Amino acid sequence: MDKPFTTDGCSGFMSFFWRTVLRKPPPWEGCCIEHDRAYWRGGPKGLRLKADTKVMRCVAAGGHPYWAIIMFVAVRIGGPWWLPFPSLRLINGSWHLSFFETRWGYGWRYPRYKE
């Protein structure tokens, strides 16, 4: 891996919204962090579908089936290796905007990708 593991919790500024407006993390944030770890590692395209399905099942199992479907569709559209998405990451207590870290295989330098 070229980069150490980082996470933005739930992408699409979801964790940022929950933590700044509602003053707590989304109830499914643990599912998102596990999903981020899979996205950081990358690998064959089939693993991406497994990771996306797993996060959907995790969120649904926590009692949020509609959010699970919305999140599944969002990561399928916005998660390929060639389409980096900006994210806000909580680092040492403050939010930082980052690029190239919300895509499949973000542990590798962009546009490099490992299957």
N, C-alpha and C. Protein backbone atom coordinates (compact mmCIF):
# COMPACT_ATOMS: atom_id res chain seq x y z
N MET A 1 0.85 -1.18 0.00
CA MET A 1 0.00 0.00 0.00
C MET A 1 0.89 1.24 0.00
N ASP A 2 0.45 2.24 -0.73
CA ASP A 2 1.19 3.50 -0.78
C ASP A 2 0.84 4.44 0.37
N LYS A 3 -0.37 4.32 0.90
CA LYS A 3 -0.85 5.26 1.93
C LYS A 3 -1.37 4.49 3.14
N PRO A 4 -1.24 5.09 4.34
CA PRO A 4 -1.83 4.45 5.52
C PRO A 4 -3.36 4.55 5.47
N PHE A 5 -4.01 3.67 6.20
CA PHE A 5 -5.46 3.67 6.23
C PHE A 5 -5.99 4.95 6.87
N THR A 6 -6.98 5.56 6.22
CA THR A 6 -7.74 6.68 6.77
C THR A 6 -9.21 6.42 6.48
N THR A 7 -10.06 7.07 7.23
CA THR A 7 -11.50 6.93 7.00
C THR A 7 -12.19 8.27 7.20
N ASP A 8 -13.27 8.47 6.49
CA ASP A 8 -14.11 9.66 6.72
C ASP A 8 -15.40 9.25 7.40
N GLY A 9 -15.40 8.04 7.98
CA GLY A 9 -16.64 7.54 8.56
C GLY A 9 -17.57 7.16 7.42
N CYS A 10 -18.67 7.83 7.30
CA CYS A 10 -19.59 7.61 6.18
C CYS A 10 -19.40 8.75 5.18
N SER A 11 -19.07 8.38 3.95
CA SER A 11 -18.76 9.36 2.91
C SER A 11 -19.99 10.15 2.49
N GLY A 12 -19.78 11.01 1.50
CA GLY A 12 -20.87 11.86 1.03
C GLY A 12 -21.21 12.91 2.08
N PHE A 13 -20.23 13.22 2.93
CA PHE A 13 -20.37 14.22 3.99
C PHE A 13 -21.41 13.82 5.04
N MET A 14 -21.80 12.52 5.04
CA MET A 14 -22.81 12.05 5.98
C MET A 14 -22.31 12.13 7.43
N SER A 15 -21.11 11.63 7.70
CA SER A 15 -20.59 11.71 9.08
C SER A 15 -20.38 13.16 9.49
N PHE A 16 -19.90 13.99 8.56
CA PHE A 16 -19.71 15.42 8.86
C PHE A 16 -21.03 16.04 9.30
N PHE A 17 -22.10 15.80 8.54
CA PHE A 17 -23.41 16.35 8.87
C PHE A 17 -23.88 15.87 10.24
N TRP A 18 -23.85 14.57 10.45
CA TRP A 18 -24.32 14.02 11.73
C TRP A 18 -23.53 14.59 12.89
N ARG A 19 -22.20 14.63 12.75
CA ARG A 19 -21.37 15.06 13.88
C ARG A 19 -21.45 16.56 14.14
N THR A 20 -21.63 17.37 13.10
CA THR A 20 -21.69 18.82 13.32
C THR A 20 -23.10 19.31 13.64
N VAL A 21 -24.11 18.74 13.03
CA VAL A 21 -25.49 19.19 13.24
C VAL A 21 -26.16 18.43 14.38
N LEU A 22 -26.05 17.11 14.37
CA LEU A 22 -26.73 16.29 15.37
C LEU A 22 -25.86 15.98 16.58
N ARG A 23 -24.57 16.33 16.48
CA ARG A 23 -23.61 16.16 17.59
C ARG A 23 -23.38 14.71 17.99
N LYS A 24 -23.52 13.81 17.03
CA LYS A 24 -23.23 12.40 17.28
C LYS A 24 -22.96 11.73 15.93
N PRO A 25 -22.24 10.62 15.93
CA PRO A 25 -22.00 9.93 14.65
C PRO A 25 -23.26 9.24 14.17
N PRO A 26 -23.35 8.96 12.87
CA PRO A 26 -24.48 8.17 12.38
C PRO A 26 -24.49 6.82 13.08
N PRO A 27 -25.65 6.26 13.35
CA PRO A 27 -25.71 4.99 14.08
C PRO A 27 -25.04 3.83 13.33
N TRP A 28 -24.82 3.98 12.05
CA TRP A 28 -24.21 2.93 11.23
C TRP A 28 -22.77 3.25 10.86
N GLU A 29 -22.14 4.19 11.54
CA GLU A 29 -20.78 4.61 11.17
C GLU A 29 -19.77 3.45 11.22
N GLY A 30 -19.93 2.53 12.16
CA GLY A 30 -19.03 1.37 12.21
C GLY A 30 -19.07 0.56 10.93
N CYS A 31 -20.23 0.44 10.32
CA CYS A 31 -20.37 -0.26 9.04
C CYS A 31 -19.55 0.46 7.97
N CYS A 32 -19.61 1.79 7.99
CA CYS A 32 -18.90 2.60 6.99
C CYS A 32 -17.39 2.47 7.15
N ILE A 33 -16.91 2.43 8.39
CA ILE A 33 -15.47 2.33 8.62
C ILE A 33 -14.95 0.99 8.10
N GLU A 34 -15.69 -0.07 8.33
CA GLU A 34 -15.30 -1.37 7.80
C GLU A 34 -15.32 -1.35 6.27
N HIS A 35 -16.30 -0.68 5.69
CA HIS A 35 -16.39 -0.52 4.23
C HIS A 35 -15.20 0.28 3.71
N ASP A 36 -14.82 1.34 4.43
CA ASP A 36 -13.65 2.13 4.02
C ASP A 36 -12.38 1.28 4.01
N ARG A 37 -12.24 0.39 4.98
CA ARG A 37 -11.05 -0.47 5.02
C ARG A 37 -10.98 -1.34 3.76
N ALA A 38 -12.11 -1.87 3.32
CA ALA A 38 -12.13 -2.66 2.08
C ALA A 38 -11.80 -1.78 0.88
N TYR A 39 -12.34 -0.57 0.85
CA TYR A 39 -12.06 0.35 -0.27
C TYR A 39 -10.60 0.78 -0.27
N TRP A 40 -10.00 0.95 0.87
CA TRP A 40 -8.59 1.31 0.97
C TRP A 40 -7.72 0.21 0.35
N ARG A 41 -8.02 -1.05 0.68
CA ARG A 41 -7.24 -2.17 0.15
C ARG A 41 -7.44 -2.35 -1.35
N GLY A 42 -8.67 -2.17 -1.82
CA GLY A 42 -8.96 -2.39 -3.23
C GLY A 42 -8.93 -3.87 -3.58
N GLY A 43 -8.59 -4.15 -4.82
CA GLY A 43 -8.53 -5.54 -5.28
C GLY A 43 -9.43 -5.75 -6.48
N PRO A 44 -9.69 -7.01 -6.80
CA PRO A 44 -10.54 -7.31 -7.96
C PRO A 44 -11.93 -6.67 -7.82
N LYS A 45 -12.53 -6.39 -8.95
CA LYS A 45 -13.83 -5.71 -8.96
C LYS A 45 -14.90 -6.47 -8.18
N GLY A 46 -14.82 -7.78 -8.16
CA GLY A 46 -15.79 -8.58 -7.42
C GLY A 46 -15.75 -8.30 -5.92
N LEU A 47 -14.57 -7.96 -5.40
CA LEU A 47 -14.46 -7.62 -3.98
C LEU A 47 -15.17 -6.31 -3.67
N ARG A 48 -15.18 -5.40 -4.63
CA ARG A 48 -15.88 -4.13 -4.42
C ARG A 48 -17.38 -4.38 -4.25
N LEU A 49 -17.95 -5.21 -5.10
CA LEU A 49 -19.37 -5.54 -4.98
C LEU A 49 -19.66 -6.22 -3.63
N LYS A 50 -18.77 -7.11 -3.20
CA LYS A 50 -18.95 -7.76 -1.90
C LYS A 50 -18.91 -6.74 -0.77
N ALA A 51 -17.96 -5.79 -0.84
CA ALA A 51 -17.86 -4.76 0.20
C ALA A 51 -19.11 -3.89 0.23
N ASP A 52 -19.61 -3.53 -0.94
CA ASP A 52 -20.80 -2.68 -1.02
C ASP A 52 -22.04 -3.42 -0.51
N THR A 53 -22.14 -4.69 -0.83
CA THR A 53 -23.25 -5.50 -0.34
C THR A 53 -23.17 -5.66 1.18
N LYS A 54 -21.95 -5.85 1.67
CA LYS A 54 -21.75 -6.03 3.11
C LYS A 54 -22.15 -4.77 3.89
N VAL A 55 -21.79 -3.59 3.39
CA VAL A 55 -22.17 -2.36 4.11
C VAL A 55 -23.68 -2.19 4.07
N MET A 56 -24.31 -2.54 2.95
CA MET A 56 -25.76 -2.44 2.86
C MET A 56 -26.43 -3.35 3.89
N ARG A 57 -25.96 -4.57 3.99
CA ARG A 57 -26.53 -5.52 4.95
C ARG A 57 -26.29 -5.08 6.39
N CYS A 58 -25.12 -4.52 6.65
CA CYS A 58 -24.79 -4.06 8.00
C CYS A 58 -25.71 -2.92 8.43
N VAL A 59 -25.90 -1.94 7.55
CA VAL A 59 -26.77 -0.80 7.86
C VAL A 59 -28.22 -1.28 8.04
N ALA A 60 -28.67 -2.17 7.16
CA ALA A 60 -30.04 -2.70 7.27
C ALA A 60 -30.22 -3.49 8.56
N ALA A 61 -29.21 -4.28 8.94
CA ALA A 61 -29.29 -5.08 10.17
C ALA A 61 -29.38 -4.19 11.41
N GLY A 62 -28.88 -2.96 11.30
CA GLY A 62 -28.97 -2.01 12.40
C GLY A 62 -30.32 -1.30 12.47
N GLY A 63 -31.24 -1.70 11.60
CA GLY A 63 -32.59 -1.13 11.64
C GLY A 63 -32.82 0.04 10.70
N HIS A 64 -31.96 0.19 9.67
CA HIS A 64 -32.08 1.32 8.75
C HIS A 64 -32.10 0.82 7.30
N PRO A 65 -33.14 0.06 6.90
CA PRO A 65 -33.15 -0.54 5.57
C PRO A 65 -33.19 0.48 4.43
N TYR A 66 -33.87 1.60 4.62
CA TYR A 66 -33.94 2.58 3.53
C TYR A 66 -32.60 3.27 3.33
N TRP A 67 -31.93 3.63 4.42
CA TRP A 67 -30.59 4.20 4.31
C TRP A 67 -29.64 3.19 3.67
N ALA A 68 -29.80 1.92 3.99
CA ALA A 68 -28.95 0.87 3.43
C ALA A 68 -29.03 0.86 1.91
N ILE A 69 -30.24 0.95 1.37
CA ILE A 69 -30.42 0.93 -0.09
C ILE A 69 -29.84 2.19 -0.71
N ILE A 70 -30.10 3.34 -0.10
CA ILE A 70 -29.56 4.61 -0.62
C ILE A 70 -28.04 4.57 -0.64
N MET A 71 -27.44 4.09 0.43
CA MET A 71 -25.98 4.03 0.51
C MET A 71 -25.41 3.05 -0.50
N PHE A 72 -26.08 1.91 -0.71
CA PHE A 72 -25.61 0.93 -1.69
C PHE A 72 -25.59 1.55 -3.09
N VAL A 73 -26.66 2.20 -3.46
CA VAL A 73 -26.72 2.84 -4.78
C VAL A 73 -25.63 3.91 -4.90
N ALA A 74 -25.44 4.70 -3.85
CA ALA A 74 -24.44 5.77 -3.88
C ALA A 74 -23.02 5.22 -4.06
N VAL A 75 -22.66 4.16 -3.33
CA VAL A 75 -21.30 3.64 -3.47
C VAL A 75 -21.10 2.91 -4.78
N ARG A 76 -22.15 2.33 -5.33
CA ARG A 76 -22.01 1.69 -6.64
C ARG A 76 -21.77 2.74 -7.73
N ILE A 77 -22.43 3.88 -7.61
CA ILE A 77 -22.25 4.95 -8.60
C ILE A 77 -20.94 5.69 -8.37
N GLY A 78 -20.64 6.03 -7.13
CA GLY A 78 -19.52 6.92 -6.84
C GLY A 78 -18.25 6.29 -6.33
N GLY A 79 -18.08 4.97 -6.43
CA GLY A 79 -16.91 4.36 -5.84
C GLY A 79 -15.87 3.73 -6.74
N PRO A 80 -15.98 3.82 -8.08
CA PRO A 80 -14.96 3.16 -8.90
C PRO A 80 -13.58 3.81 -8.72
N TRP A 81 -12.53 3.05 -9.03
CA TRP A 81 -11.16 3.51 -8.80
C TRP A 81 -10.83 4.77 -9.59
N TRP A 82 -11.44 4.95 -10.75
CA TRP A 82 -11.10 6.07 -11.62
C TRP A 82 -11.91 7.33 -11.31
N LEU A 83 -12.81 7.27 -10.30
CA LEU A 83 -13.65 8.42 -9.98
C LEU A 83 -13.49 8.82 -8.51
N PRO A 84 -12.40 9.54 -8.18
CA PRO A 84 -12.24 9.97 -6.79
C PRO A 84 -13.32 10.98 -6.41
N PHE A 85 -13.69 10.96 -5.16
CA PHE A 85 -14.76 11.82 -4.65
C PHE A 85 -14.21 12.59 -3.46
N PRO A 86 -14.48 13.90 -3.36
CA PRO A 86 -13.98 14.64 -2.20
C PRO A 86 -14.66 14.18 -0.92
N SER A 87 -13.94 14.26 0.18
CA SER A 87 -14.52 13.88 1.46
C SER A 87 -13.97 14.77 2.57
N LEU A 88 -14.72 14.83 3.65
CA LEU A 88 -14.29 15.55 4.85
C LEU A 88 -13.88 14.51 5.88
N ARG A 89 -12.64 14.64 6.36
CA ARG A 89 -12.10 13.69 7.34
C ARG A 89 -11.83 14.39 8.65
N LEU A 90 -12.23 13.75 9.73
CA LEU A 90 -11.98 14.28 11.07
C LEU A 90 -10.59 13.83 11.50
N ILE A 91 -9.65 14.78 11.56
CA ILE A 91 -8.26 14.49 11.91
C ILE A 91 -7.88 15.35 13.10
N ASN A 92 -7.52 14.69 14.19
CA ASN A 92 -7.12 15.39 15.42
C ASN A 92 -8.13 16.45 15.84
N GLY A 93 -9.41 16.13 15.72
CA GLY A 93 -10.46 17.01 16.20
C GLY A 93 -10.93 18.09 15.24
N SER A 94 -10.34 18.17 14.03
CA SER A 94 -10.83 19.17 13.07
C SER A 94 -11.06 18.51 11.71
N TRP A 95 -11.96 19.10 10.94
CA TRP A 95 -12.35 18.55 9.65
C TRP A 95 -11.42 19.04 8.55
N HIS A 96 -11.00 18.12 7.69
CA HIS A 96 -10.11 18.44 6.57
C HIS A 96 -10.71 17.89 5.28
N LEU A 97 -10.73 18.73 4.25
CA LEU A 97 -11.20 18.30 2.94
C LEU A 97 -10.08 17.53 2.25
N SER A 98 -10.40 16.36 1.72
CA SER A 98 -9.39 15.58 1.01
C SER A 98 -9.97 15.09 -0.32
N PHE A 99 -9.06 14.83 -1.23
CA PHE A 99 -9.44 14.33 -2.55
C PHE A 99 -8.73 13.00 -2.77
N PHE A 100 -9.21 12.21 -3.66
CA PHE A 100 -8.61 10.95 -4.07
C PHE A 100 -8.66 9.88 -2.99
N GLU A 101 -9.45 10.07 -1.93
CA GLU A 101 -9.48 9.09 -0.86
C GLU A 101 -10.86 8.46 -0.68
N THR A 102 -11.75 8.69 -1.59
CA THR A 102 -13.04 8.02 -1.54
C THR A 102 -13.26 7.39 -2.91
N ARG A 103 -12.59 6.27 -3.10
CA ARG A 103 -12.67 5.50 -4.35
C ARG A 103 -12.13 4.11 -4.06
N TRP A 104 -12.42 3.16 -4.89
CA TRP A 104 -11.93 1.81 -4.72
C TRP A 104 -10.41 1.80 -4.86
N GLY A 105 -9.73 1.26 -3.87
CA GLY A 105 -8.27 1.18 -3.90
C GLY A 105 -7.58 2.47 -3.52
N TYR A 106 -8.17 3.27 -2.62
CA TYR A 106 -7.56 4.57 -2.30
C TYR A 106 -6.29 4.46 -1.47
N GLY A 107 -5.91 3.26 -1.07
CA GLY A 107 -4.62 3.07 -0.40
C GLY A 107 -3.45 3.17 -1.36
N TRP A 108 -3.75 3.16 -2.65
CA TRP A 108 -2.74 3.31 -3.70
C TRP A 108 -2.82 4.72 -4.26
N ARG A 109 -1.67 5.27 -4.66
CA ARG A 109 -1.67 6.61 -5.24
C ARG A 109 -2.52 6.65 -6.51
N TYR A 110 -3.28 7.72 -6.68
CA TYR A 110 -4.12 7.90 -7.87
C TYR A 110 -3.23 8.33 -9.03
N PRO A 111 -3.38 7.85 -10.23
CA PRO A 111 -4.40 6.93 -10.71
C PRO A 111 -3.99 5.46 -10.63
N ARG A 112 -2.90 5.18 -9.93
CA ARG A 112 -2.45 3.79 -9.81
C ARG A 112 -3.53 2.94 -9.14
N TYR A 113 -3.63 1.72 -9.59
CA TYR A 113 -4.65 0.82 -9.05
C TYR A 113 -4.10 -0.59 -9.05
N LYS A 114 -4.34 -1.31 -7.99
CA LYS A 114 -3.89 -2.71 -7.90
C LYS A 114 -5.10 -3.63 -7.92
N GLU A 115 -5.11 -4.59 -8.82
CA GLU A 115 -6.16 -5.63 -8.85
C GLU A 115 -5.75 -6.72 -7.92
